[in-house]
XYZ file of C-alpha atoms in Angstrom:
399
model
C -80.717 -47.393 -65.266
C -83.230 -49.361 -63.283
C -85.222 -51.781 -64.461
C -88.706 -51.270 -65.488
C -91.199 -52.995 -62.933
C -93.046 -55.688 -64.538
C -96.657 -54.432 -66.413
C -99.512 -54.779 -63.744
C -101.280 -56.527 -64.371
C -98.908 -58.929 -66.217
C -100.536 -60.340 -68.756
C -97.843 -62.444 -70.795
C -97.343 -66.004 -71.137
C -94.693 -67.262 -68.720
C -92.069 -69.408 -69.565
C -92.519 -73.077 -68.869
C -91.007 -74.626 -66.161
C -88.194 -76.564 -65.744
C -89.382 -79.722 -63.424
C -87.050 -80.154 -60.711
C -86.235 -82.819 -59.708
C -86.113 -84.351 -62.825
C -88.217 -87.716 -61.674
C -91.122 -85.283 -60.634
C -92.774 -85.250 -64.285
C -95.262 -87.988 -62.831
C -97.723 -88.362 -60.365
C -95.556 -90.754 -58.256
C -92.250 -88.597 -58.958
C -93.880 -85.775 -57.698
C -95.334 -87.438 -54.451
C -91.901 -88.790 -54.046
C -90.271 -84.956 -54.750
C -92.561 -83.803 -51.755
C -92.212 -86.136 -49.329
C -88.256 -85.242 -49.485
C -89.450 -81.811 -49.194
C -91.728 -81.913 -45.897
C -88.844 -84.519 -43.877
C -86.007 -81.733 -44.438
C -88.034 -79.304 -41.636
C -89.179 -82.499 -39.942
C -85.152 -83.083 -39.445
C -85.155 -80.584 -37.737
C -87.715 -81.112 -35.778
C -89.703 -78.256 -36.811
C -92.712 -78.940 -38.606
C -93.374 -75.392 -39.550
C -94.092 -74.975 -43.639
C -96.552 -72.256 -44.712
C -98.244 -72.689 -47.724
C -99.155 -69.780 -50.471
C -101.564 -70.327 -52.394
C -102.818 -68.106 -55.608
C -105.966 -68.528 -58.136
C -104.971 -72.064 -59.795
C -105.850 -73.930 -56.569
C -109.206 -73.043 -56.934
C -109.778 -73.970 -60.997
C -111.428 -77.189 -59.762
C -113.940 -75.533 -57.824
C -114.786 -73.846 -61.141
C -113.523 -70.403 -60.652
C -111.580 -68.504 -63.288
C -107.788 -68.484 -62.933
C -105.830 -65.467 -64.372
C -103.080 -67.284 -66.043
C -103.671 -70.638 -66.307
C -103.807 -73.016 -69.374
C -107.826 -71.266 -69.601
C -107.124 -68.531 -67.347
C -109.011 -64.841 -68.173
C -105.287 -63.243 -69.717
C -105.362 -66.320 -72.136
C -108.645 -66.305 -73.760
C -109.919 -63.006 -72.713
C -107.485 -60.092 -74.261
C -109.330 -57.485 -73.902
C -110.100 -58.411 -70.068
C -108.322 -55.477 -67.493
C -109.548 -55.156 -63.962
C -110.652 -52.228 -62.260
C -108.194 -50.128 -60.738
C -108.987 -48.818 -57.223
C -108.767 -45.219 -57.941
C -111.011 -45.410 -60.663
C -113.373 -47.471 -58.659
C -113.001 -44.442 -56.017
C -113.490 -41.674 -58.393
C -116.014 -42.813 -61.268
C -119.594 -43.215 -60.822
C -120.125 -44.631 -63.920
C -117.162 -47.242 -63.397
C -118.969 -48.243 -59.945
C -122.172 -48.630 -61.940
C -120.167 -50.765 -64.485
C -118.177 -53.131 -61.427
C -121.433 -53.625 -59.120
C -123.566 -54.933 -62.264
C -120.994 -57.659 -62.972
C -120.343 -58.355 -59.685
C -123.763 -59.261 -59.081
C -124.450 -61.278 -62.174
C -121.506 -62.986 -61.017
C -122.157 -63.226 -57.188
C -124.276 -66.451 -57.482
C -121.759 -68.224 -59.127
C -119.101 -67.572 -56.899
C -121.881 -68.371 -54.023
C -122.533 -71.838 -55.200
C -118.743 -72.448 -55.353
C -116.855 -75.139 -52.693
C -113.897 -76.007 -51.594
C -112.309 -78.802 -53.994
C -109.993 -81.366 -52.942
C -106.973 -79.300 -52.848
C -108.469 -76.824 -50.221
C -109.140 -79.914 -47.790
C -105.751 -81.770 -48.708
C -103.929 -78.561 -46.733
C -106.023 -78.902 -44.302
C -104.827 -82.640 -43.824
C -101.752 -81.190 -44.149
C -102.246 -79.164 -41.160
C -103.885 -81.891 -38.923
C -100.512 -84.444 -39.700
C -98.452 -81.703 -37.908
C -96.870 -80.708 -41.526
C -98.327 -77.201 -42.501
C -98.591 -74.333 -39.433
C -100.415 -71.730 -41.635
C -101.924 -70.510 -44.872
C -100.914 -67.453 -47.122
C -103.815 -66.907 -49.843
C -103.955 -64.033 -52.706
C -107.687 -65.675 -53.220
C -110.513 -63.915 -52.190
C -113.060 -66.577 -52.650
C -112.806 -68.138 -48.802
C -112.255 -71.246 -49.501
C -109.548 -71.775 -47.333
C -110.698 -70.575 -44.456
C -113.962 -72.614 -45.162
C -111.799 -76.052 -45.961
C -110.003 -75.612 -42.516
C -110.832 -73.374 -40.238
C -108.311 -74.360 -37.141
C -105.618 -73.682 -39.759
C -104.573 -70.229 -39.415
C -105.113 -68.070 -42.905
C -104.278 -64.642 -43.931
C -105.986 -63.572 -46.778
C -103.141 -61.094 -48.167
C -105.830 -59.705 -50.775
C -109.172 -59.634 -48.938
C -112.330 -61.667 -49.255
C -115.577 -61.422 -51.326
C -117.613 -62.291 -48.443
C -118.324 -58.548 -47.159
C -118.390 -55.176 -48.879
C -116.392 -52.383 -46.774
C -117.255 -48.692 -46.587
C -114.262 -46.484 -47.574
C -115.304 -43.887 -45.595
C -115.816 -45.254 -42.018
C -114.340 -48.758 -42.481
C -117.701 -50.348 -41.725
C -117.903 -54.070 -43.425
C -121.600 -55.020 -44.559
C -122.036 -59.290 -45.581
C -122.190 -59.539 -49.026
C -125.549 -61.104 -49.049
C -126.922 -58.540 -47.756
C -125.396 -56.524 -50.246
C -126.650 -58.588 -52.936
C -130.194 -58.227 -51.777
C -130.076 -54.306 -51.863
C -128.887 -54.457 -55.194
C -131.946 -56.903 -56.276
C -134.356 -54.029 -54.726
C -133.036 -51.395 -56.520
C -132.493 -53.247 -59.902
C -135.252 -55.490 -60.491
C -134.963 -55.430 -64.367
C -130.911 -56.923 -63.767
C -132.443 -59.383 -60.895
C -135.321 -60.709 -63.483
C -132.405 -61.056 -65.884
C -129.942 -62.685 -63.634
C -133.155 -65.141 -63.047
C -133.302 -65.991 -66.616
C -129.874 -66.698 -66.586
C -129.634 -68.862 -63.935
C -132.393 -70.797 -65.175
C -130.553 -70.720 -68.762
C -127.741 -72.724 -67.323
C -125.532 -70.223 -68.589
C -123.743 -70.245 -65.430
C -123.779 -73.502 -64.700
C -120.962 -74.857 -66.958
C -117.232 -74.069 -66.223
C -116.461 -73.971 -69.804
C -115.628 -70.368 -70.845
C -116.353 -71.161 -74.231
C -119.428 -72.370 -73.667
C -120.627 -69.519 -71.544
C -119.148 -66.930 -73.937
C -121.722 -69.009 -76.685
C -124.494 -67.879 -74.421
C -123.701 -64.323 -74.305
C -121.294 -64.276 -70.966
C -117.367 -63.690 -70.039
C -116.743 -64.848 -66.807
C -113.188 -63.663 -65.125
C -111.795 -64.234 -61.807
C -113.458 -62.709 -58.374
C -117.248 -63.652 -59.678
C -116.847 -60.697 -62.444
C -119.209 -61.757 -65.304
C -119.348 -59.531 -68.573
C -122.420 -59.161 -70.770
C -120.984 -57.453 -73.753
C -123.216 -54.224 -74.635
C -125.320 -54.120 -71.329
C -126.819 -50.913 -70.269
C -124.601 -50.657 -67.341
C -125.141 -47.147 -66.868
C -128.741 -48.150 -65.650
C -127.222 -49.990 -63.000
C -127.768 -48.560 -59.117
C -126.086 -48.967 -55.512
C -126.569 -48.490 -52.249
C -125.100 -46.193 -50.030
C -123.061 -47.079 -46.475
C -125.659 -47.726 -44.219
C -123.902 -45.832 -41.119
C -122.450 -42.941 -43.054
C -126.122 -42.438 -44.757
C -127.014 -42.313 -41.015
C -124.398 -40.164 -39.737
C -122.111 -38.982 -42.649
C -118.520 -38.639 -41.756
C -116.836 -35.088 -40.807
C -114.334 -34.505 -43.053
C -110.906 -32.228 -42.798
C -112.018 -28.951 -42.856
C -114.872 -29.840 -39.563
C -117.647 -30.058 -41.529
C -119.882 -33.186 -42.711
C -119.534 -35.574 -45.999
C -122.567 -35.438 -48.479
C -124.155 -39.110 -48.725
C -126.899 -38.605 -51.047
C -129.248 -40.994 -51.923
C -132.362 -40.967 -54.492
C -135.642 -41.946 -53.253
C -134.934 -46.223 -53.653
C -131.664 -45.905 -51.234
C -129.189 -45.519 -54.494
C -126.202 -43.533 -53.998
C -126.175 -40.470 -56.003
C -122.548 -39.358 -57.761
C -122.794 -35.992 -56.001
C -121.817 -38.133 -52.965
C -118.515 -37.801 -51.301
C -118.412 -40.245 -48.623
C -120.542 -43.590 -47.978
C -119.267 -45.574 -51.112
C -119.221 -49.566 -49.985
C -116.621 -51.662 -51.973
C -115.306 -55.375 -52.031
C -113.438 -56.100 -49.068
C -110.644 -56.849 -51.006
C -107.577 -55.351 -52.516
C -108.008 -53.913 -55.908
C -104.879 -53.039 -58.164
C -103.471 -49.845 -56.964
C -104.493 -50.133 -53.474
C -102.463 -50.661 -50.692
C -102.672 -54.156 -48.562
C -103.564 -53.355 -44.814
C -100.439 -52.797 -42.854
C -101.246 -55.668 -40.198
C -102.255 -58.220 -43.224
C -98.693 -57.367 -44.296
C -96.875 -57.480 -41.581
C -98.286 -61.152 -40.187
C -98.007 -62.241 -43.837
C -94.257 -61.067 -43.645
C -93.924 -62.867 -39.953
C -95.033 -66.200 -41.212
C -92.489 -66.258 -43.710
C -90.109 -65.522 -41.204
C -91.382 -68.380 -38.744
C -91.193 -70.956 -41.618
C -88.994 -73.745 -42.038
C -90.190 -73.927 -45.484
C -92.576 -72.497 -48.087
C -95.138 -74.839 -50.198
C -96.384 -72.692 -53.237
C -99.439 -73.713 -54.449
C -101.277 -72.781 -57.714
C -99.590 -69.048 -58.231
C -97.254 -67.994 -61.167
C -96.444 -65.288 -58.309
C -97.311 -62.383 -61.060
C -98.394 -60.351 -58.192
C -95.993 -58.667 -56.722
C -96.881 -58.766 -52.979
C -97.109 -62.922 -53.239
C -93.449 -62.656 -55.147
C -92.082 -60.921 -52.772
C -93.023 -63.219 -49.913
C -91.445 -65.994 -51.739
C -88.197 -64.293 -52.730
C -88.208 -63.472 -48.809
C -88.201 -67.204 -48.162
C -85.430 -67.408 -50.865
C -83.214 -64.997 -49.212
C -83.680 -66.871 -45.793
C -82.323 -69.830 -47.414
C -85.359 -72.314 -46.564
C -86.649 -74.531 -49.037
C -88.990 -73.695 -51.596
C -91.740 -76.166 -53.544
C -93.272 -74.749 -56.197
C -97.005 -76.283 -57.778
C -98.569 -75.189 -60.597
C -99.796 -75.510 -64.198
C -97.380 -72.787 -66.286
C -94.768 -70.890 -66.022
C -93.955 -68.732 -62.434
C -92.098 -65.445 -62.314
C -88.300 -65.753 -62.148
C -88.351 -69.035 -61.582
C -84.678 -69.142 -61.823
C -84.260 -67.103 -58.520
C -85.824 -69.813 -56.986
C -84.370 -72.651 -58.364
C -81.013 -71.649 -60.213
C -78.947 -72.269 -57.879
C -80.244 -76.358 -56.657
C -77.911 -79.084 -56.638
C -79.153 -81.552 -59.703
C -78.608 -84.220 -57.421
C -81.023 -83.304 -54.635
C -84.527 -85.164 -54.138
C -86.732 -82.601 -53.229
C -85.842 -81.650 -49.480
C -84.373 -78.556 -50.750
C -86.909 -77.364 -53.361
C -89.465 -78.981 -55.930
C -91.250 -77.324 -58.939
C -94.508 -79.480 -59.751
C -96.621 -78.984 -62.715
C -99.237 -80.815 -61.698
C -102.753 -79.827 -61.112
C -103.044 -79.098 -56.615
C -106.850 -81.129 -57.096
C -104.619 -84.263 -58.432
C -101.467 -83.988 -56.820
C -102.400 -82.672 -53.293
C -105.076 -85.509 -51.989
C -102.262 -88.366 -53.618
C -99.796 -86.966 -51.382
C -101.478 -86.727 -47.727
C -102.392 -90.245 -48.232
C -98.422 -91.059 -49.094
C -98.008 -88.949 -46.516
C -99.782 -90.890 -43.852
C -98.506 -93.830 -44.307
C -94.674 -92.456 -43.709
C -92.925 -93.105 -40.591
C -91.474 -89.990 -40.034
C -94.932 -88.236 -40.954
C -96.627 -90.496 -38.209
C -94.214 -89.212 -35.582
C -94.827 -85.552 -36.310
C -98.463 -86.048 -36.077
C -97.673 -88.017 -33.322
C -95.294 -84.918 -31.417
C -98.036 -82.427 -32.705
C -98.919 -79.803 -30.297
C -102.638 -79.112 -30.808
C -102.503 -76.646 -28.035
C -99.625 -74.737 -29.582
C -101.433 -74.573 -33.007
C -104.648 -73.285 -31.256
C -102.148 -70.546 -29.678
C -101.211 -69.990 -32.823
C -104.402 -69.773 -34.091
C -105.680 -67.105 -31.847
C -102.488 -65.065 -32.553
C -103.286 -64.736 -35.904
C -107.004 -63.822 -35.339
C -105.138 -60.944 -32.711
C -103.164 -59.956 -35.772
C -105.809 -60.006 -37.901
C -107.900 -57.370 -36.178
């Protein structure tokens, strides 16, 4: 009998890791670990490692992490996120997501890039990292370095898309419709903001001011009268509402504010990004599966790989035999498939598992980093022109 596939989403402690090699429980072992691990490409004179990078890289810009030492699965139980047919087929459930969502928006707004974000970037301009796999959806990396090629395997907050006609709408603009048609919510987002409520990155404090805050900007006021809550309709299907199988035209019905009404059937805007049970786009997919294939070696950053689509690109590096670093606070999924199978003895050039914050570790290493011989070679040898081929390749795949 088959296995059964792991619980999504998998909310369980992970085992802790085993630190490999053994010298990389410190700061300096750990630098030392993965500068071993970026000259075994550079050997071979192929600077080519792609880095994926999950929720824990962007703790330190003070976003909620999933399942990290204070990630939403550890102190929030009770916490599941929305599943995408639900969001598709309940009204009410829309109602309950788009409330949240823009309690939480600000937040998430305010938010930067940390030191992590720009150390891959420096990784990048040495000649060390081509590209950027991300499960985030908060930007950040393609805000930190934007000549570094990223694919954003799970989306991005920054727009709202139509599931009808595909049309993306900024999520500012978004945000603003939603103010107009819920001024009660936007008077009481106001008095939060000016509470400091969601100012503080501590979720205990915020939960002693009323407020759960998860990953993705979703903030939780426990007994709020979500059902009051309204949205707007797709701008272009309100305009021209899509025809549908049978030749005739989608409903898009709207009150007299511009809210959708539930006896819609077409026009309903969502994140752009991938919910749970939704499929990613077949070109995201494929480019993210190419880039694997082009490595020389994968650099996994701030992911227990509990997702199945980031798992899956790193057993793929696995299976191609190219070496594998692993940072990040807890346990990862089947670890052991990763690492079982290392010789003791090795240094780090063919595979490293960190447990290490990426804010602490990351910045420590590119300045290591720069002062290595070998490292000032590569950047030395570092096509610019190839990378900005490369660049526009992936923004050609991307479309």
């Amino acid at each position: 009998m088959r296995k059964p596939y792991m619980r999504i989403p998998y909310t369980d402690v992970l085992a802790s890791p085993t630190i490999i090699p053994k010298t990389a429980t410190t700061l300096s072992g750990a630098i030392e670990a993965l500068q071993e691990f970026f000259k075994a490409p550079l050997a071979k004179g192929s600077p080519s490692t792609v880095v994926l990078s999950g929720a824990g890289i962007s703790v330190a810009s003070g976003l909620a992490d999933y399942r990290g030492p204070h990630g939403t699965y550890r102190v929030n139980k009770t916490y599941r996120p929305i599943y995408y047919n639900e969001f598709i087929q309940n009204h009410e459930a829309r109602k309950r997501y788009w409330a949240r969502s823009f309690l939480g928006w600000t937040t998430l707004l305010r938010a930067k890039p940390n030191a992590g974000h720009y150390a891959v970037k420096h990784l990048g301009d040495i000649g060390l990292v081509r590209s950027v796999i991300t499960q985030n959806v908060d930007s950040f990396h393609p805000k930190a370095h934007p000549q570094l090629p990223t694919i954003e395997l799970h989306g991005y907050l920054r727009s709202c898309v139509c599931t009808s006609c595909h049309e993306e709408l900024p999520r500012d603009t978004f945000q603003n419709e939603l103010a107009r048609l819920n001024p009660a919510w936007a008077a009481f987002l106001q008095e939060i903001l000016a509470s400091g409520a969601l100012d503080t990155e501590n979720p205990e404090e915020r939960r002693a001011k009323g407020l759960r805050t998860n990953p993705d900007g979703d903030v939780d006021l426990p007994d709020a009268p979500y059902t009051t809550f309204r949205y707007p309709a797709c701008p272009r299907c309100l305009t021209a509402p899509p025809i549908v199988a049978d030749g005739s035209r989608a409903k898009v019905e709207v009150d007299a504010d511009g809210a959708l009404k539930s006896t819609s059937t077409a026009g309903i805007l969502k994140p752009a990004v991938i919910m749970f049970g939704e499929n990613i786009r077949a070109p995201v997919k494929l480019a993210a599966e190419q880039a694997i294939e082009d490595a020389g070696s994968l650099l996994v950053l701030g992911t227990s790989l509990a997702t199945y689509s980031a798992w899956r690109l790193a057993k793929r590096a696995k299976d191609r035999g190219i070496p594998i670093a692993m940072v990040n606070l807890g346990g990862v999924r089947g670890e052991d498939a990763f690492f079982g199978d290392l010789d003791p003895s090795q240094k780090g050039d063919r595979g490293a598992r960190v447990e290490l914050s990426t804010d602490e570790l990351l910045p420590a290493l590119v300045e290591q980093l720069r002062h290595s011989s070998s490292i000032r070679t590569a950047q030395k040898d570092h096509d610019h022109s190839a990378e900005q081929h490369r660049a526009s390749v992936f923004k050609d795949m991307m479309s």
